[in-house]
JSON list of C-alpha atoms in Angstrom, two decimals:
[
{"chain": "A", "resi": 114, "resn": "UNK", "atom": "CA", "xyz": [0.04, 0.17, -0.02]},
{"chain": "A", "resi": 115, "resn": "UNK", "atom": "CA", "xyz": [1.25, 3.59, -0.82]},
{"chain": "A", "resi": 116, "resn": "UNK", "atom": "CA", "xyz": [2.31, 5.57, 2.46]},
{"chain": "A", "resi": 117, "resn": "UNK", "atom": "CA", "xyz": [0.86, 8.66, 0.74]},
{"chain": "A", "resi": 118, "resn": "UNK", "atom": "CA", "xyz": [-1.95, 8.34, -0.84]},
{"chain": "A", "resi": 119, "resn": "UNK", "atom": "CA", "xyz": [-4.89, 11.00, -2.22]},
{"chain": "A", "resi": 120, "resn": "UNK", "atom": "CA", "xyz": [-8.62, 11.15, -3.80]},
{"chain": "A", "resi": 121, "resn": "UNK", "atom": "CA", "xyz": [-9.46, 11.51, -6.03]},
{"chain": "A", "resi": 122, "resn": "UNK", "atom": "CA", "xyz": [-6.80, 11.01, -8.70]},
{"chain": "A", "resi": 123, "resn": "UNK", "atom": "CA", "xyz": [-8.75, 12.72, -11.06]},
{"chain": "A", "resi": 124, "resn": "UNK", "atom": "CA", "xyz": [-11.81, 15.28, -11.00]},
{"chain": "A", "resi": 125, "resn": "UNK", "atom": "CA", "xyz": [-13.63, 17.46, -13.60]},
{"chain": "A", "resi": 126, "resn": "UNK", "atom": "CA", "xyz": [-15.95, 20.25, -12.27]},
{"chain": "A", "resi": 127, "resn": "UNK", "atom": "CA", "xyz": [-17.71, 23.51, -13.24]},
{"chain": "A", "resi": 128, "resn": "UNK", "atom": "CA", "xyz": [-17.07, 26.74, -12.01]},
{"chain": "A", "resi": 129, "resn": "UNK", "atom": "CA", "xyz": [-18.54, 27.87, -8.50]},
{"chain": "A", "resi": 130, "resn": "UNK", "atom": "CA", "xyz": [-18.62, 24.23, -7.02]},
{"chain": "A", "resi": 131, "resn": "UNK", "atom": "CA", "xyz": [-17.17, 23.69, -3.99]},
{"chain": "A", "resi": 132, "resn": "UNK", "atom": "CA", "xyz": [-14.36, 20.69, -4.31]},
{"chain": "A", "resi": 133, "resn": "UNK", "atom": "CA", "xyz": [-12.61, 18.80, -1.51]},
{"chain": "A", "resi": 134, "resn": "UNK", "atom": "CA", "xyz": [-8.94, 16.80, -2.08]},
{"chain": "A", "resi": 135, "resn": "UNK", "atom": "CA", "xyz": [-7.97, 14.62, 0.32]},
{"chain": "A", "resi": 136, "resn": "UNK", "atom": "CA", "xyz": [-4.77, 13.10, 1.50]},
{"chain": "A", "resi": 137, "resn": "UNK", "atom": "CA", "xyz": [-3.92, 10.27, 3.80]},
{"chain": "A", "resi": 138, "resn": "UNK", "atom": "CA", "xyz": [-1.05, 9.00, 4.96]},
{"chain": "A", "resi": 139, "resn": "UNK", "atom": "CA", "xyz": [0.23, 6.12, 6.78]},
{"chain": "A", "resi": 140, "resn": "UNK", "atom": "CA", "xyz": [4.17, 7.40, 7.29]},
{"chain": "A", "resi": 141, "resn": "UNK", "atom": "CA", "xyz": [3.00, 8.68, 11.37]},
{"chain": "A", "resi": 142, "resn": "UNK", "atom": "CA", "xyz": [5.06, 12.23, 9.73]},
{"chain": "A", "resi": 143, "resn": "UNK", "atom": "CA", "xyz": [3.28, 15.07, 12.07]},
{"chain": "A", "resi": 144, "resn": "UNK", "atom": "CA", "xyz": [4.29, 17.58, 9.03]},
{"chain": "A", "resi": 145, "resn": "UNK", "atom": "CA", "xyz": [2.10, 17.83, 6.23]},
{"chain": "A", "resi": 146, "resn": "UNK", "atom": "CA", "xyz": [2.03, 20.24, 2.79]},
{"chain": "A", "resi": 147, "resn": "UNK", "atom": "CA", "xyz": [-0.38, 20.91, -0.11]},
{"chain": "A", "resi": 148, "resn": "UNK", "atom": "CA", "xyz": [1.18, 22.27, -3.28]},
{"chain": "A", "resi": 149, "resn": "UNK", "atom": "CA", "xyz": [0.03, 22.54, -6.96]},
{"chain": "A", "resi": 150, "resn": "UNK", "atom": "CA", "xyz": [1.71, 22.77, -9.79]},
{"chain": "A", "resi": 151, "resn": "UNK", "atom": "CA", "xyz": [1.34, 24.88, -13.24]},
{"chain": "A", "resi": 152, "resn": "UNK", "atom": "CA", "xyz": [3.37, 24.19, -16.26]},
{"chain": "A", "resi": 153, "resn": "UNK", "atom": "CA", "xyz": [6.25, 26.32, -16.33]},
{"chain": "A", "resi": 154, "resn": "UNK", "atom": "CA", "xyz": [5.92, 27.53, -12.74]},
{"chain": "A", "resi": 155, "resn": "UNK", "atom": "CA", "xyz": [6.76, 24.37, -10.67]},
{"chain": "A", "resi": 156, "resn": "UNK", "atom": "CA", "xyz": [5.74, 23.32, -7.42]},
{"chain": "A", "resi": 157, "resn": "UNK", "atom": "CA", "xyz": [4.02, 26.19, -5.20]},
{"chain": "A", "resi": 158, "resn": "UNK", "atom": "CA", "xyz": [3.15, 25.51, -1.41]},
{"chain": "A", "resi": 159, "resn": "UNK", "atom": "CA", "xyz": [-0.28, 26.71, -0.51]},
{"chain": "A", "resi": 160, "resn": "UNK", "atom": "CA", "xyz": [-0.97, 25.34, 2.93]},
{"chain": "A", "resi": 161, "resn": "UNK", "atom": "CA", "xyz": [1.16, 23.60, 5.57]},
{"chain": "A", "resi": 162, "resn": "UNK", "atom": "CA", "xyz": [0.34, 21.88, 8.88]},
{"chain": "A", "resi": 163, "resn": "UNK", "atom": "CA", "xyz": [3.40, 20.78, 11.05]},
{"chain": "A", "resi": 164, "resn": "UNK", "atom": "CA", "xyz": [0.89, 19.06, 13.95]},
{"chain": "A", "resi": 165, "resn": "UNK", "atom": "CA", "xyz": [-3.22, 18.62, 13.88]},
{"chain": "A", "resi": 166, "resn": "UNK", "atom": "CA", "xyz": [-3.45, 22.24, 15.78]},
{"chain": "A", "resi": 167, "resn": "UNK", "atom": "CA", "xyz": [-1.28, 23.98, 13.53]},
{"chain": "A", "resi": 168, "resn": "UNK", "atom": "CA", "xyz": [-2.24, 25.43, 9.89]},
{"chain": "A", "resi": 169, "resn": "UNK", "atom": "CA", "xyz": [-0.04, 27.74, 8.09]},
{"chain": "A", "resi": 170, "resn": "UNK", "atom": "CA", "xyz": [-0.73, 29.59, 4.41]},
{"chain": "A", "resi": 171, "resn": "UNK", "atom": "CA", "xyz": [1.69, 29.06, 1.96]},
{"chain": "A", "resi": 172, "resn": "UNK", "atom": "CA", "xyz": [2.96, 30.98, -1.05]},
{"chain": "A", "resi": 173, "resn": "UNK", "atom": "CA", "xyz": [-0.92, 30.67, -2.91]},
{"chain": "A", "resi": 174, "resn": "UNK", "atom": "CA", "xyz": [-3.31, 30.01, -0.32]},
{"chain": "A", "resi": 175, "resn": "UNK", "atom": "CA", "xyz": [-5.96, 32.53, -1.78]},
{"chain": "A", "resi": 176, "resn": "UNK", "atom": "CA", "xyz": [-8.65, 30.88, -2.75]},
{"chain": "A", "resi": 177, "resn": "UNK", "atom": "CA", "xyz": [-7.84, 27.41, -0.70]},
{"chain": "A", "resi": 178, "resn": "UNK", "atom": "CA", "xyz": [-8.97, 26.13, 2.90]},
{"chain": "A", "resi": 179, "resn": "UNK", "atom": "CA", "xyz": [-7.46, 23.51, 4.68]},
{"chain": "A", "resi": 180, "resn": "UNK", "atom": "CA", "xyz": [-8.42, 20.74, 7.59]},
{"chain": "A", "resi": 181, "resn": "UNK", "atom": "CA", "xyz": [-6.14, 18.72, 9.54]},
{"chain": "A", "resi": 182, "resn": "UNK", "atom": "CA", "xyz": [-8.74, 16.44, 10.84]},
{"chain": "A", "resi": 183, "resn": "UNK", "atom": "CA", "xyz": [-6.65, 13.89, 12.33]},
{"chain": "A", "resi": 184, "resn": "UNK", "atom": "CA", "xyz": [-2.22, 13.14, 12.30]},
{"chain": "A", "resi": 185, "resn": "UNK", "atom": "CA", "xyz": [-2.72, 10.80, 9.23]},
{"chain": "A", "resi": 186, "resn": "UNK", "atom": "CA", "xyz": [-5.54, 13.31, 7.04]},
{"chain": "A", "resi": 187, "resn": "UNK", "atom": "CA", "xyz": [-5.28, 16.39, 5.62]},
{"chain": "A", "resi": 188, "resn": "UNK", "atom": "CA", "xyz": [-7.84, 17.98, 3.61]},
{"chain": "A", "resi": 189, "resn": "UNK", "atom": "CA", "xyz": [-7.63, 20.66, 0.79]},
{"chain": "A", "resi": 190, "resn": "UNK", "atom": "CA", "xyz": [-10.99, 22.66, -0.29]},
{"chain": "A", "resi": 191, "resn": "UNK", "atom": "CA", "xyz": [-11.69, 25.06, -2.86]},
{"chain": "A", "resi": 192, "resn": "UNK", "atom": "CA", "xyz": [-14.84, 26.72, -1.46]},
{"chain": "A", "resi": 193, "resn": "UNK", "atom": "CA", "xyz": [-15.71, 28.45, -5.11]},
{"chain": "A", "resi": 194, "resn": "UNK", "atom": "CA", "xyz": [-13.79, 26.77, -8.10]},
{"chain": "A", "resi": 195, "resn": "UNK", "atom": "CA", "xyz": [-12.67, 28.95, -10.74]},
{"chain": "A", "resi": 196, "resn": "UNK", "atom": "CA", "xyz": [-11.04, 27.75, -14.16]},
{"chain": "A", "resi": 197, "resn": "UNK", "atom": "CA", "xyz": [-7.14, 28.95, -12.84]},
{"chain": "A", "resi": 198, "resn": "UNK", "atom": "CA", "xyz": [-7.54, 26.37, -10.21]},
{"chain": "A", "resi": 199, "resn": "UNK", "atom": "CA", "xyz": [-7.19, 23.60, -12.95]},
{"chain": "A", "resi": 200, "resn": "UNK", "atom": "CA", "xyz": [-3.57, 22.19, -12.47]},
{"chain": "A", "resi": 201, "resn": "UNK", "atom": "CA", "xyz": [-2.17, 18.83, -10.61]},
{"chain": "A", "resi": 202, "resn": "UNK", "atom": "CA", "xyz": [-2.28, 18.81, -6.75]},
{"chain": "A", "resi": 203, "resn": "UNK", "atom": "CA", "xyz": [-0.29, 16.99, -4.70]},
{"chain": "A", "resi": 204, "resn": "UNK", "atom": "CA", "xyz": [-0.18, 16.51, -0.80]},
{"chain": "A", "resi": 205, "resn": "UNK", "atom": "CA", "xyz": [3.47, 15.46, 0.94]},
{"chain": "A", "resi": 206, "resn": "UNK", "atom": "CA", "xyz": [4.17, 14.76, 4.15]},
{"chain": "A", "resi": 207, "resn": "UNK", "atom": "CA", "xyz": [7.74, 15.06, 6.26]},
{"chain": "A", "resi": 208, "resn": "UNK", "atom": "CA", "xyz": [9.31, 13.68, 9.38]},
{"chain": "A", "resi": 209, "resn": "UNK", "atom": "CA", "xyz": [10.95, 16.41, 11.28]},
{"chain": "A", "resi": 210, "resn": "UNK", "atom": "CA", "xyz": [12.70, 14.92, 14.68]},
{"chain": "A", "resi": 211, "resn": "UNK", "atom": "CA", "xyz": [15.60, 13.25, 15.70]},
{"chain": "A", "resi": 212, "resn": "UNK", "atom": "CA", "xyz": [17.86, 13.30, 13.02]},
{"chain": "A", "resi": 213, "resn": "UNK", "atom": "CA", "xyz": [15.26, 13.12, 10.52]},
{"chain": "A", "resi": 214, "resn": "UNK", "atom": "CA", "xyz": [16.53, 15.64, 7.68]},
{"chain": "A", "resi": 215, "resn": "UNK", "atom": "CA", "xyz": [12.78, 16.87, 6.92]},
{"chain": "A", "resi": 216, "resn": "UNK", "atom": "CA", "xyz": [12.53, 14.74, 4.09]},
{"chain": "A", "resi": 217, "resn": "UNK", "atom": "CA", "xyz": [9.14, 15.56, 1.57]},
{"chain": "A", "resi": 218, "resn": "UNK", "atom": "CA", "xyz": [7.36, 12.44, 0.47]},
{"chain": "A", "resi": 219, "resn": "UNK", "atom": "CA", "xyz": [4.62, 12.93, -2.15]},
{"chain": "A", "resi": 220, "resn": "UNK", "atom": "CA", "xyz": [1.58, 11.54, -2.88]},
{"chain": "A", "resi": 221, "resn": "UNK", "atom": "CA", "xyz": [0.85, 10.31, -7.08]},
{"chain": "A", "resi": 222, "resn": "UNK", "atom": "CA", "xyz": [-1.23, 14.07, -7.32]},
{"chain": "A", "resi": 223, "resn": "UNK", "atom": "CA", "xyz": [-4.79, 14.99, -8.40]},
{"chain": "A", "resi": 224, "resn": "UNK", "atom": "CA", "xyz": [-5.44, 16.73, -11.53]},
{"chain": "A", "resi": 225, "resn": "UNK", "atom": "CA", "xyz": [-8.28, 18.76, -11.37]},
{"chain": "A", "resi": 226, "resn": "UNK", "atom": "CA", "xyz": [-10.27, 20.88, -14.05]},
{"chain": "A", "resi": 227, "resn": "UNK", "atom": "CA", "xyz": [-12.47, 23.93, -13.55]},
{"chain": "A", "resi": 228, "resn": "UNK", "atom": "CA", "xyz": [-14.24, 24.21, -16.41]},
{"chain": "B", "resi": 1425, "resn": "UNK", "atom": "CA", "xyz": [11.70, 36.28, -2.11]},
{"chain": "B", "resi": 1426, "resn": "UNK", "atom": "CA", "xyz": [13.50, 32.93, -2.86]},
{"chain": "B", "resi": 1427, "resn": "UNK", "atom": "CA", "xyz": [15.20, 32.64, -6.40]},
{"chain": "B", "resi": 1428, "resn": "UNK", "atom": "CA", "xyz": [16.05, 28.94, -7.22]},
{"chain": "B", "resi": 1429, "resn": "UNK", "atom": "CA", "xyz": [17.42, 29.11, -10.51]},
{"chain": "B", "resi": 1430, "resn": "UNK", "atom": "CA", "xyz": [17.80, 26.02, -12.63]},
{"chain": "B", "resi": 1431, "resn": "UNK", "atom": "CA", "xyz": [17.65, 25.47, -16.95]},
{"chain": "B", "resi": 1432, "resn": "UNK", "atom": "CA", "xyz": [14.02, 24.81, -18.11]},
{"chain": "B", "resi": 1433, "resn": "UNK", "atom": "CA", "xyz": [15.85, 21.92, -20.36]},
{"chain": "B", "resi": 1434, "resn": "UNK", "atom": "CA", "xyz": [18.68, 19.67, -21.04]},
{"chain": "B", "resi": 1435, "resn": "UNK", "atom": "CA", "xyz": [19.25, 16.54, -23.66]},
{"chain": "B", "resi": 1436, "resn": "UNK", "atom": "CA", "xyz": [21.85, 14.23, -23.37]},
{"chain": "B", "resi": 1437, "resn": "UNK", "atom": "CA", "xyz": [22.79, 11.02, -24.69]},
{"chain": "B", "resi": 1438, "resn": "UNK", "atom": "CA", "xyz": [22.03, 7.71, -23.54]},
{"chain": "B", "resi": 1439, "resn": "UNK", "atom": "CA", "xyz": [25.34, 6.50, -21.36]},
{"chain": "B", "resi": 1440, "resn": "UNK", "atom": "CA", "xyz": [27.12, 9.71, -21.26]},
{"chain": "B", "resi": 1441, "resn": "UNK", "atom": "CA", "xyz": [27.40, 12.36, -17.97]},
{"chain": "B", "resi": 1442, "resn": "UNK", "atom": "CA", "xyz": [25.27, 15.34, -17.49]},
{"chain": "B", "resi": 1443, "resn": "UNK", "atom": "CA", "xyz": [25.32, 17.95, -15.01]},
{"chain": "B", "resi": 1444, "resn": "UNK", "atom": "CA", "xyz": [22.47, 20.15, -13.65]},
{"chain": "B", "resi": 1445, "resn": "UNK", "atom": "CA", "xyz": [23.05, 23.05, -12.13]},
{"chain": "B", "resi": 1446, "resn": "UNK", "atom": "CA", "xyz": [20.69, 24.96, -9.40]},
{"chain": "B", "resi": 1447, "resn": "UNK", "atom": "CA", "xyz": [21.44, 28.62, -7.57]},
{"chain": "B", "resi": 1448, "resn": "UNK", "atom": "CA", "xyz": [19.65, 29.66, -5.12]},
{"chain": "B", "resi": 1449, "resn": "UNK", "atom": "CA", "xyz": [19.85, 32.23, -2.31]},
{"chain": "B", "resi": 1450, "resn": "UNK", "atom": "CA", "xyz": [21.54, 31.82, 0.81]},
{"chain": "B", "resi": 1451, "resn": "UNK", "atom": "CA", "xyz": [19.77, 33.78, 3.63]},
{"chain": "B", "resi": 1452, "resn": "UNK", "atom": "CA", "xyz": [17.62, 31.38, 5.60]},
{"chain": "B", "resi": 1453, "resn": "UNK", "atom": "CA", "xyz": [19.23, 28.19, 3.83]},
{"chain": "B", "resi": 1454, "resn": "UNK", "atom": "CA", "xyz": [18.64, 24.85, 6.12]},
{"chain": "B", "resi": 1455, "resn": "UNK", "atom": "CA", "xyz": [19.68, 22.18, 3.56]},
{"chain": "B", "resi": 1456, "resn": "UNK", "atom": "CA", "xyz": [19.52, 21.17, -0.61]},
{"chain": "B", "resi": 1457, "resn": "UNK", "atom": "CA", "xyz": [17.34, 18.77, -2.01]},
{"chain": "B", "resi": 1458, "resn": "UNK", "atom": "CA", "xyz": [16.31, 17.21, -5.45]},
{"chain": "B", "resi": 1459, "resn": "UNK", "atom": "CA", "xyz": [14.22, 15.53, -6.61]},
{"chain": "B", "resi": 1460, "resn": "UNK", "atom": "CA", "xyz": [12.96, 13.43, -10.01]},
{"chain": "B", "resi": 1461, "resn": "UNK", "atom": "CA", "xyz": [9.92, 13.92, -11.27]},
{"chain": "B", "resi": 1462, "resn": "UNK", "atom": "CA", "xyz": [8.76, 12.13, -14.38]},
{"chain": "B", "resi": 1463, "resn": "UNK", "atom": "CA", "xyz": [6.11, 13.10, -16.45]},
{"chain": "B", "resi": 1464, "resn": "UNK", "atom": "CA", "xyz": [2.53, 13.08, -14.37]},
{"chain": "B", "resi": 1465, "resn": "UNK", "atom": "CA", "xyz": [3.44, 11.38, -11.58]},
{"chain": "B", "resi": 1466, "resn": "UNK", "atom": "CA", "xyz": [4.58, 12.32, -7.86]},
{"chain": "B", "resi": 1467, "resn": "UNK", "atom": "CA", "xyz": [8.36, 13.52, -6.77]},
{"chain": "B", "resi": 1468, "resn": "UNK", "atom": "CA", "xyz": [10.49, 11.29, -5.61]},
{"chain": "B", "resi": 1469, "resn": "UNK", "atom": "CA", "xyz": [13.20, 12.21, -3.37]},
{"chain": "B", "resi": 1470, "resn": "UNK", "atom": "CA", "xyz": [16.95, 11.66, -4.82]},
{"chain": "B", "resi": 1471, "resn": "UNK", "atom": "CA", "xyz": [19.46, 13.93, -2.63]},
{"chain": "B", "resi": 1472, "resn": "UNK", "atom": "CA", "xyz": [19.99, 15.93, 0.15]},
{"chain": "B", "resi": 1473, "resn": "UNK", "atom": "CA", "xyz": [22.70, 18.19, 1.19]},
{"chain": "B", "resi": 1474, "resn": "UNK", "atom": "CA", "xyz": [23.58, 20.34, 3.69]},
{"chain": "B", "resi": 1475, "resn": "UNK", "atom": "CA", "xyz": [26.98, 20.55, 4.12]},
{"chain": "B", "resi": 1476, "resn": "UNK", "atom": "CA", "xyz": [29.57, 21.14, 1.53]},
{"chain": "B", "resi": 1477, "resn": "UNK", "atom": "CA", "xyz": [30.81, 19.04, -0.84]},
{"chain": "B", "resi": 1478, "resn": "UNK", "atom": "CA", "xyz": [29.49, 15.91, -2.97]},
{"chain": "B", "resi": 1479, "resn": "UNK", "atom": "CA", "xyz": [27.24, 13.01, -2.26]},
{"chain": "B", "resi": 1480, "resn": "UNK", "atom": "CA", "xyz": [27.34, 9.87, -4.15]},
{"chain": "B", "resi": 1481, "resn": "UNK", "atom": "CA", "xyz": [24.46, 7.87, -4.37]},
{"chain": "B", "resi": 1482, "resn": "UNK", "atom": "CA", "xyz": [25.27, 5.17, -7.39]},
{"chain": "B", "resi": 1483, "resn": "UNK", "atom": "CA", "xyz": [25.03, 6.76, -10.55]},
{"chain": "B", "resi": 1484, "resn": "UNK", "atom": "CA", "xyz": [23.61, 10.05, -9.04]},
{"chain": "B", "resi": 1485, "resn": "UNK", "atom": "CA", "xyz": [25.28, 12.26, -7.15]},
{"chain": "B", "resi": 1486, "resn": "UNK", "atom": "CA", "xyz": [24.80, 16.02, -5.64]},
{"chain": "B", "resi": 1487, "resn": "UNK", "atom": "CA", "xyz": [27.41, 18.40, -4.44]},
{"chain": "B", "resi": 1488, "resn": "UNK", "atom": "CA", "xyz": [26.78, 22.00, -2.67]},
{"chain": "B", "resi": 1489, "resn": "UNK", "atom": "CA", "xyz": [28.16, 25.27, -2.01]},
{"chain": "B", "resi": 1490, "resn": "UNK", "atom": "CA", "xyz": [27.07, 26.85, 0.85]},
{"chain": "B", "resi": 1491, "resn": "UNK", "atom": "CA", "xyz": [28.90, 30.50, 0.20]},
{"chain": "B", "resi": 1492, "resn": "UNK", "atom": "CA", "xyz": [28.36, 30.17, -3.61]},
{"chain": "B", "resi": 1493, "resn": "UNK", "atom": "CA", "xyz": [24.57, 29.56, -3.06]},
{"chain": "B", "resi": 1494, "resn": "UNK", "atom": "CA", "xyz": [24.87, 26.55, -5.81]},
{"chain": "B", "resi": 1495, "resn": "UNK", "atom": "CA", "xyz": [24.29, 22.70, -5.96]},
{"chain": "B", "resi": 1496, "resn": "UNK", "atom": "CA", "xyz": [24.43, 20.40, -9.04]},
{"chain": "B", "resi": 1497, "resn": "UNK", "atom": "CA", "xyz": [23.24, 17.00, -9.17]},
{"chain": "B", "resi": 1498, "resn": "UNK", "atom": "CA", "xyz": [25.35, 14.77, -12.12]},
{"chain": "B", "resi": 1499, "resn": "UNK", "atom": "CA", "xyz": [23.91, 11.39, -13.50]},
{"chain": "B", "resi": 1500, "resn": "UNK", "atom": "CA", "xyz": [26.08, 9.39, -14.78]},
{"chain": "B", "resi": 1501, "resn": "UNK", "atom": "CA", "xyz": [25.72, 6.36, -17.09]},
{"chain": "B", "resi": 1502, "resn": "UNK", "atom": "CA", "xyz": [22.55, 7.84, -18.40]},
{"chain": "B", "resi": 1503, "resn": "UNK", "atom": "CA", "xyz": [19.82, 5.33, -19.21]},
{"chain": "B", "resi": 1504, "resn": "UNK", "atom": "CA", "xyz": [16.52, 6.43, -21.02]},
{"chain": "B", "resi": 1505, "resn": "UNK", "atom": "CA", "xyz": [14.22, 6.01, -17.96]},
{"chain": "B", "resi": 1506, "resn": "UNK", "atom": "CA", "xyz": [16.24, 8.83, -16.60]},
{"chain": "B", "resi": 1507, "resn": "UNK", "atom": "CA", "xyz": [14.56, 11.19, -18.85]},
{"chain": "B", "resi": 1508, "resn": "UNK", "atom": "CA", "xyz": [12.39, 13.42, -16.22]},
{"chain": "B", "resi": 1509, "resn": "UNK", "atom": "CA", "xyz": [12.47, 16.43, -14.90]},
{"chain": "B", "resi": 1510, "resn": "UNK", "atom": "CA", "xyz": [14.62, 17.57, -11.98]},
{"chain": "B", "resi": 1511, "resn": "UNK", "atom": "CA", "xyz": [13.64, 19.44, -9.16]},
{"chain": "B", "resi": 1512, "resn": "UNK", "atom": "CA", "xyz": [15.66, 21.47, -6.64]},
{"chain": "B", "resi": 1513, "resn": "UNK", "atom": "CA", "xyz": [14.67, 22.84, -3.59]},
{"chain": "B", "resi": 1514, "resn": "UNK", "atom": "CA", "xyz": [15.95, 24.84, -1.26]},
{"chain": "B", "resi": 1515, "resn": "UNK", "atom": "CA", "xyz": [14.64, 24.20, 2.11]},
{"chain": "B", "resi": 1516, "resn": "UNK", "atom": "CA", "xyz": [14.31, 27.42, 3.89]},
{"chain": "B", "resi": 1517, "resn": "UNK", "atom": "CA", "xyz": [12.62, 28.55, 7.24]},
{"chain": "B", "resi": 1518, "resn": "UNK", "atom": "CA", "xyz": [10.82, 24.78, 7.57]},
{"chain": "B", "resi": 1519, "resn": "UNK", "atom": "CA", "xyz": [9.37, 24.84, 3.87]},
{"chain": "B", "resi": 1520, "resn": "UNK", "atom": "CA", "xyz": [10.62, 23.67, 0.39]},
{"chain": "B", "resi": 1521, "resn": "UNK", "atom": "CA", "xyz": [10.88, 26.22, -1.92]},
{"chain": "B", "resi": 1522, "resn": "UNK", "atom": "CA", "xyz": [11.36, 24.54, -5.29]},
{"chain": "B", "resi": 1523, "resn": "UNK", "atom": "CA", "xyz": [12.55, 25.89, -8.68]},
{"chain": "B", "resi": 1524, "resn": "UNK", "atom": "CA", "xyz": [10.97, 25.54, -11.78]},
{"chain": "B", "resi": 1525, "resn": "UNK", "atom": "CA", "xyz": [12.50, 22.01, -12.67]},
{"chain": "B", "resi": 1526, "resn": "UNK", "atom": "CA", "xyz": [14.94, 21.26, -15.43]},
{"chain": "B", "resi": 1527, "resn": "UNK", "atom": "CA", "xyz": [13.59, 18.86, -18.21]},
{"chain": "B", "resi": 1528, "resn": "UNK", "atom": "CA", "xyz": [16.10, 15.92, -19.10]},
{"chain": "B", "resi": 1529, "resn": "UNK", "atom": "CA", "xyz": [15.75, 13.99, -22.64]},
{"chain": "B", "resi": 1530, "resn": "UNK", "atom": "CA", "xyz": [17.92, 11.07, -23.04]},
{"chain": "B", "resi": 1531, "resn": "UNK", "atom": "CA", "xyz": [18.50, 10.14, -27.07]},
{"chain": "B", "resi": 1532, "resn": "UNK", "atom": "CA", "xyz": [19.60, 6.69, -27.98]}
]
């Protein structure tokens, strides 16, 4: 079984709809992240969470919200989707404890298309 | 803001050696990661450098110079499966700042 899973893997929706992307991990990591990837722009951080009670905005948080339901679950919501939110979305986790290097491990991605 | 610069595209021949360079701003630096990403797939961890020098892992090596804000990824004995994007990322104040990636095409 994959350590970091994302659902759905693909989603097509219409402008104005509310969308939730979910991420689960079995790595036991405290830190979780949401990124979007657009051609030519690389990976950009949307939100991150260092534990269940900690939520932080990243570089491009406008139009998005998150919920850290448990150590293993971190969901990303688009309250009212717009076409320029069409992108590939990745969840990642990392472990910053002891001698860990805080290496991030990525889920398989969710391809979201907003029409 | 933080700037990570790496070439957009590179090409090489199977069996050859290729070096992918990356420069970053040094303020707040806490380590340099390299990831490999095949088209449409997740980035996968390749290497991490926090001290100056060369780290070797099989066919892949990564180098860091903190004073120059410079790193490179060296790929030896290139194989067709090495065709992918290579992402340089600056570990900075508990976050990763990614470059836009270098798309490497390996030809037979």
